Amino acid sequence: MSRPDPGEDPQPAPRRPRRPLRAVARLLALVLLLAVFGAGVWAGRLVLSGQPIPAPDWLRDRVTARIEAQSPGLGLSFDGLSLVFEEGWQPRVRMRNLALTLPGSGARVQLDQSTARLDGAALLRGGIAPREITVTGAQLRLRRRADGSLDLMARSPGNDRALADALDELKSALRRPELAGLRRIEGLGLTLIYEDARAERLWSADGGRLVLDRQGEELVIRGDVSLLGGRSYATLVEGSYTSRLDARAGSFQLSVADMPSEDLATQGPALAWLGVLRAPLSGALRVAVKEDGALGPLHATLQIGAGVLRPSEETRPIPFDSARSYFSFDPASQMLRFTELSLQSRWVSLLAEGAFQIGAGPSGGVEMTGQLSATDIVANPGDLFAAALRLDRAEAELRLAVDPFELSLGQLLLSEGGQSLQLSGWMRARNGWELGLEGALADPRDAAARLSPDDVLGFWPPLAKPKTRSWVSRNLLEGALSHLQFALRATEGRAPDLQLGFDFDEATLTYLRGMPPVRGARGHASLRGDRFVVRSDAGQVDVPGGGVLDVAGTTFVVPDVRVKPADGEVSLRAEGALGDALRLLDHAPLELLSKAGQDPGMASGRARAEALITMPLIKDLPMDEVEASYNARVEQVESDSLVPGRRLTADVLQVTGDKRGLTVSGAGQLDGLAFQGRFRAGLGGTQARPQVEARVTLDQAGAEALGLTLPPGTLSGQGTADLSLELEGPDVIDFRVESDLAGLGLRIPALGFALSPSGTGQLSAEGRLGESLRLDSFALEAPGLALSGDLTASPEGRLQLLSLDRLRAGGWLDISARVRPSGSGTALEVTGGRVDLAAMPDLPGGGDLPAALVLDRLEVSDGLALTGFRGQPAGGGALRFSGRVNGGAGVTGVWSPRAIRVEAADASAVLAAAGYLRQGSGGRLTLDLVPQGTPGHYAGHLEIKDLRIREAPVMAELLNALSIVGLLEQLSGPGILFSDVEADFTLSPGALVVQQASAVGASMGISLDGLYDLAGGQLQMQGVFSPLYVLNGIGALLTRKGEGLIGFNFRLDGPASDPRVRVNPLSALTPGMFREIFRRPAPGTD
């Protein structure tokens, strides 16, 4: 086969007179007539033998000349002419190598041999009546123009004859009288050349046969030819044409056997769809020819053998086993109707019918638009599905463009078991196959339009998002699926791309292997792009060992299904009892709580929880590759184990956590103590200890809630403290407390301390709660108060030891102390420090004395202190003590709530240490102090026995002023002995006021009163000096003790270290009894 030049498609030539066939008829008649004349020459011998009787040359020349004369323009030549009489005197004329050039068209007919069987009776009557004509070796050339019309081709361009015109001429010739008896014309060994300008194809075949049969006015032309096209099989083509000699109407029928589908597809728009196939076909086509020459409807039946669908060489062939079709085509309406179209293949099998409108596509190719209805459908194209789809019925609205191939589905309705799936899409053959489908359940509102998970998986190709499909297969266990929508894109050489969406109801879902499933789930699943989402709008989880959790809002997401392995994200939302939510998180394989020793029943309440679980979607998933985090809002919380030994309650708490830790935060009460804080615990085997961090409320009620009994009024206002707890074990808690005391009023009357709510300070404490309380350290810093120490308690909660490293109150107390159990109470031991009695505030009385009192320094007044102070209870609320005055002389005494008695064996040393008298020696001292109403104020009485004074500067100055030489010598020598010294005074933090004092001995007597400014070290004293007191003292009966009948008034002013001494000698003239009248008040007593 070869292709003609498309440019050689000539326009139809003007119609010429119908004479060539008449010339042929005349030729045949003349040949027969000459044969009759020649027969008489040698008839006798040859007739009986049946051998051909050759005609002499002169006869051949005369025959040729006569024919050409009777048929102008007809060219005739032949090599031999002979006559044969067959049995029954049936004459037959033969011509060899007959060549005819038809007039007008120039068409040349070349015949190897032509034979005509004559009517013998007519021949005897002198007539010529051919019965049959047989020609051999003829060549027939047909050409189909681009407009579809057929021409007989001539040797010379432009002289082709329209096939319809040729048939008309043939009919006209057969109706001539000389051919009225002609019943059959047969052509053998024909060569057929068919040139198709529309398909740009050329076919040629040898050995063809063409038969023309005539029955009265009925004309039947039939023929057959066998074609070889380089295939393993030969194609047999048989054709027939039936008509009447007196009409142009007729019918044409073509039968083919094993014809290539693509060859037949080129012969008309109604057959163009066969061009996408590569398969042998057999069948018959029948078409009517109308009186005006137009074609009527085409009817065809085709049996298509095993082959492939392959519109182009670039597409992978799609095999099929067989196909069959019965169809008709109306060229007037261009409507193609299939009464049957069946297909059998591994990919799809069906039985269909439908109708299509034939037209031209945008590219000029044939396009078919119409509807197709199919039944008995079994489909699994390209083994796309795990099992073949079996459908009851399919209704399609489609458009098929043949070249380039594109199948467009406006709508495809698939029905199976009362359910319908509506599809649309396309299929193209460009650089390989391309497929696009979109579909949905036809009526999702219909309860019958529901699918099971297996139904959806049946439509889901295993190679389309296989990991996602596998997840659905494993985890969507049961349920009713509706509102199904999907889109499929497939390109040859690539994995198909599927987008899917459907609703589910009463479904059972699993989201993590081993976890309790979601039952009664209702929601939606979608695969959009590379993201797969399953959302449950309703559902519940039955928690083993617990109750039911509402898990509405739970989602499962694969963010990118292309990733290998893909990651899955479960966003679990649950509402129900807190214990059930925690049990779910602690269920195998997560076990988020039990792995850290936490009990899912640690608290009760109502929870609304969200958990995010991420994991790779792999088989045999190890738990270390699972990440989990969660948060919950818990209401009406109660717990006796979250903080061991303490009851925790809260209106609302937030719970968050992951594999590494759990956090509970919010506001609540711990044993009635209000707090705002959080609980943290390490989970999943982490080493972090559980912790509580809270801000607690500090007030009187909170202290009582913790079992801390405080005197009424100790706390006022309300403050906060930061509390930190670490759970070392189930019953061991390490804690730390810190507060700035803002807003909290604190009052400790026993220490004279008060902090207003507007003040601030710093409180800190840390320790351990276990079998016993241990306070490793505590400290309180506030204006006027500081303390620090530690505490331990027995397992029964009783105090074992309270150690105060430091207790400082105001400016008067700075000590260390211990408190121990004692009998049914406690005992205080002061172990060191300082107490300033002068600065001590007015403290309430009462209370137990310390079991032991050890002070480094006891400040009595400015410049007067006891060091190394030691005290022990003496009964009756009294304290027996000892110490050293200003670090010097030792004293002992008794301290009772009403009075203080101080005793010293060396009075002079005590007076010297106190800074009052440094030149004395000996003496026994007794000092009584009675506290007054004002703190640091005492009324005192002093008694000293046998005090000797030597080299006292003040006294020496006094004696020198009076020129008492003996006493001066005595003072400078062994000293002056005072057998009895007494004083009544008041002591305040800044001054010593002597109301009355006296010192008497054998040598002299002295009375004294006045003021000693302790802060400034200034003296303002006055007194009376009485010499020779042993005699002069008789006047003391009328005067003060220490004054004689004769005495000298004196004054001491100025610094105590070097006072000024002023003596009034004339005062000795005043009798002692009148001295009081003239005595001025003691300085500083006004």
Short mmCIF file of N, CA and C in Angstrom, two decimals, residues 974-1045:
data_model
loop_
_atom_site.label_atom_id
_atom_site.label_comp_id
_atom_site.label_asym_id
_atom_site.label_seq_id
_atom_site.Cartn_x
_atom_site.Cartn_y
_atom_site.Cartn_z
N PRO A 974 45.01 52.70 153.55
CA PRO A 974 44.20 51.47 153.55
C PRO A 974 42.79 51.68 153.04
N GLY A 975 42.37 52.91 152.89
CA GLY A 975 41.05 53.20 152.40
C GLY A 975 40.04 53.41 153.50
N ILE A 976 38.89 53.95 153.09
CA ILE A 976 37.84 54.27 154.04
C ILE A 976 36.79 53.18 153.93
N LEU A 977 36.43 52.63 155.01
CA LEU A 977 35.48 51.53 155.06
C LEU A 977 34.09 52.08 155.31
N PHE A 978 33.18 51.66 154.43
CA PHE A 978 31.77 51.95 154.64
C PHE A 978 31.07 50.62 154.97
N SER A 979 30.63 50.59 156.13
CA SER A 979 30.03 49.32 156.59
C SER A 979 28.64 49.09 155.99
N ASP A 980 28.01 50.16 155.59
CA ASP A 980 26.64 49.99 155.10
C ASP A 980 26.37 51.04 154.03
N VAL A 981 26.07 50.53 152.86
CA VAL A 981 25.73 51.41 151.74
C VAL A 981 24.33 51.04 151.26
N GLU A 982 23.47 52.03 151.14
CA GLU A 982 22.10 51.79 150.65
C GLU A 982 21.73 52.88 149.64
N ALA A 983 20.89 52.48 148.72
CA ALA A 983 20.41 53.47 147.73
C ALA A 983 19.05 53.05 147.22
N ASP A 984 18.16 54.05 147.07
CA ASP A 984 16.88 53.85 146.37
C ASP A 984 16.93 54.68 145.08
N PHE A 985 16.62 54.06 144.00
CA PHE A 985 16.79 54.73 142.70
C PHE A 985 15.76 54.23 141.71
N THR A 986 15.72 54.91 140.61
CA THR A 986 14.97 54.44 139.44
C THR A 986 15.93 54.38 138.26
N LEU A 987 15.78 53.32 137.52
CA LEU A 987 16.67 53.08 136.36
C LEU A 987 15.83 53.07 135.10
N SER A 988 16.22 53.88 134.18
CA SER A 988 15.56 53.94 132.87
C SER A 988 16.64 53.74 131.81
N PRO A 989 16.22 53.55 130.56
CA PRO A 989 17.24 53.30 129.52
C PRO A 989 18.26 54.41 129.42
N GLY A 990 17.95 55.65 129.84
CA GLY A 990 18.91 56.73 129.62
C GLY A 990 19.46 57.36 130.88
N ALA A 991 18.90 56.98 132.03
CA ALA A 991 19.33 57.69 133.23
C ALA A 991 19.17 56.83 134.48
N LEU A 992 20.00 57.18 135.45
CA LEU A 992 19.90 56.60 136.79
C LEU A 992 19.58 57.76 137.72
N VAL A 993 18.39 57.68 138.31
CA VAL A 993 17.96 58.74 139.22
C VAL A 993 18.02 58.19 140.65
N VAL A 994 18.87 58.82 141.47
CA VAL A 994 19.03 58.39 142.87
C VAL A 994 18.11 59.24 143.72
N GLN A 995 17.10 58.57 144.26
CA GLN A 995 16.21 59.31 145.15
C GLN A 995 16.88 59.55 146.51
N GLN A 996 17.51 58.53 146.97
CA GLN A 996 18.20 58.68 148.27
C GLN A 996 19.24 57.59 148.38
N ALA A 997 20.46 57.98 148.74
CA ALA A 997 21.53 57.02 148.91
C ALA A 997 22.37 57.43 150.11
N SER A 998 22.95 56.45 150.73
CA SER A 998 23.82 56.75 151.88
C SER A 998 24.90 55.72 151.98
N ALA A 999 26.05 56.20 152.51
CA ALA A 999 27.16 55.30 152.78
C ALA A 999 27.75 55.73 154.12
N VAL A 1000 27.79 54.84 155.05
CA VAL A 1000 28.25 55.20 156.41
C VAL A 1000 29.34 54.27 156.85
N GLY A 1001 30.24 54.85 157.61
CA GLY A 1001 31.31 54.08 158.24
C GLY A 1001 31.77 54.82 159.48
N ALA A 1002 32.78 54.30 160.11
CA ALA A 1002 33.25 54.93 161.33
C ALA A 1002 33.85 56.28 161.05
N SER A 1003 34.46 56.46 159.89
CA SER A 1003 35.17 57.71 159.58
C SER A 1003 34.25 58.78 159.04
N MET A 1004 33.25 58.41 158.35
CA MET A 1004 32.42 59.42 157.73
C MET A 1004 31.08 58.83 157.33
N GLY A 1005 30.18 59.68 156.96
CA GLY A 1005 28.90 59.30 156.40
C GLY A 1005 28.56 60.22 155.24
N ILE A 1006 27.97 59.66 154.23
CA ILE A 1006 27.65 60.44 153.03
C ILE A 1006 26.21 60.13 152.64
N SER A 1007 25.47 61.15 152.32
CA SER A 1007 24.14 60.98 151.70
C SER A 1007 24.21 61.59 150.30
N LEU A 1008 23.39 61.03 149.41
CA LEU A 1008 23.52 61.45 148.01
C LEU A 1008 22.16 61.31 147.32
N ASP A 1009 21.84 62.21 146.41
CA ASP A 1009 20.68 62.07 145.52
C ASP A 1009 21.01 62.85 144.25
N GLY A 1010 20.30 62.56 143.18
CA GLY A 1010 20.55 63.28 141.95
C GLY A 1010 20.41 62.38 140.71
N LEU A 1011 21.02 62.82 139.62
CA LEU A 1011 20.82 62.20 138.28
C LEU A 1011 22.15 61.82 137.67
N TYR A 1012 22.17 60.59 137.11
CA TYR A 1012 23.32 60.15 136.33
C TYR A 1012 22.82 59.88 134.93
N ASP A 1013 23.24 60.77 134.02
CA ASP A 1013 22.83 60.64 132.60
C ASP A 1013 23.68 59.56 131.98
N LEU A 1014 23.06 58.35 131.78
CA LEU A 1014 23.83 57.22 131.26
C LEU A 1014 24.25 57.43 129.82
N ALA A 1015 23.41 58.07 129.07
CA ALA A 1015 23.73 58.27 127.66
C ALA A 1015 24.85 59.27 127.50
N GLY A 1016 24.81 60.37 128.30
CA GLY A 1016 25.83 61.41 128.15
C GLY A 1016 26.98 61.29 129.12
N GLY A 1017 26.81 60.40 130.14
CA GLY A 1017 27.87 60.24 131.12
C GLY A 1017 28.04 61.46 132.00
N GLN A 1018 26.93 62.20 132.26
CA GLN A 1018 26.97 63.41 133.05
C GLN A 1018 26.33 63.16 134.43
N LEU A 1019 26.92 63.83 135.43
CA LEU A 1019 26.42 63.75 136.81
C LEU A 1019 25.76 65.05 137.21
N GLN A 1020 24.68 64.92 137.89
CA GLN A 1020 24.04 66.06 138.57
C GLN A 1020 23.60 65.54 139.97
N MET A 1021 24.54 65.59 140.88
CA MET A 1021 24.31 65.00 142.20
C MET A 1021 24.51 66.07 143.29
N GLN A 1022 23.85 65.81 144.42
CA GLN A 1022 24.07 66.63 145.63
C GLN A 1022 24.02 65.72 146.85
N GLY A 1023 24.70 66.17 147.87
CA GLY A 1023 24.71 65.34 149.07
C GLY A 1023 25.28 66.07 150.27
N VAL A 1024 25.46 65.29 151.35
CA VAL A 1024 25.97 65.83 152.60
C VAL A 1024 27.09 64.91 153.07
N PHE A 1025 28.21 65.55 153.43
CA PHE A 1025 29.36 64.81 153.94
C PHE A 1025 29.43 65.06 155.45
N SER A 1026 29.44 63.98 156.24
CA SER A 1026 29.48 64.10 157.71
C SER A 1026 30.71 63.38 158.23
N PRO A 1027 31.75 64.10 158.70
CA PRO A 1027 32.94 63.45 159.23
C PRO A 1027 32.66 62.86 160.62
N LEU A 1028 33.59 62.00 161.00
CA LEU A 1028 33.53 61.37 162.33
C LEU A 1028 32.10 60.87 162.59
N TYR A 1029 31.67 60.08 161.69
CA TYR A 1029 30.26 59.67 161.72
C TYR A 1029 29.94 58.83 162.94
N VAL A 1030 30.97 58.19 163.43
CA VAL A 1030 30.70 57.33 164.58
C VAL A 1030 30.15 58.15 165.76
N LEU A 1031 30.61 59.48 165.87
CA LEU A 1031 30.10 60.36 166.89
C LEU A 1031 29.03 61.29 166.33
N ASN A 1032 29.35 61.79 165.15
CA ASN A 1032 28.47 62.80 164.53
C ASN A 1032 27.16 62.17 164.09
N GLY A 1033 27.18 60.85 163.90
CA GLY A 1033 26.00 60.20 163.35
C GLY A 1033 24.82 60.20 164.28
N ILE A 1034 25.05 60.70 165.52
CA ILE A 1034 23.89 60.76 166.42
C ILE A 1034 22.81 61.65 165.82
N GLY A 1035 23.24 62.61 165.02
CA GLY A 1035 22.26 63.53 164.42
C GLY A 1035 21.43 62.90 163.34
N ALA A 1036 21.80 61.67 162.94
CA ALA A 1036 21.03 61.01 161.86
C ALA A 1036 19.61 60.72 162.29
N LEU A 1037 19.44 60.74 163.63
CA LEU A 1037 18.08 60.49 164.07
C LEU A 1037 17.16 61.60 163.62
N LEU A 1038 17.79 62.81 163.49
CA LEU A 1038 16.98 63.97 163.09
C LEU A 1038 17.13 64.28 161.61
N THR A 1039 18.00 63.59 160.92
CA THR A 1039 18.25 63.85 159.50
C THR A 1039 18.17 62.54 158.74
N ARG A 1040 18.70 62.53 157.49
CA ARG A 1040 18.76 61.32 156.69
C ARG A 1040 19.85 60.39 157.17
N LYS A 1041 19.74 59.12 156.73
CA LYS A 1041 20.79 58.18 157.03
C LYS A 1041 22.02 58.60 156.27
N GLY A 1042 23.16 58.60 156.94
CA GLY A 1042 24.42 58.99 156.33
C GLY A 1042 24.80 60.42 156.65
N GLU A 1043 23.91 61.16 157.32
CA GLU A 1043 24.17 62.54 157.67
C GLU A 1043 24.25 62.66 159.21
N GLY A 1044 25.28 63.40 159.64
CA GLY A 1044 25.42 63.62 161.07
C GLY A 1044 24.81 64.95 161.50
N LEU A 1045 25.08 65.20 162.74
CA LEU A 1045 24.56 66.47 163.25
C LEU A 1045 25.25 67.63 162.55
#
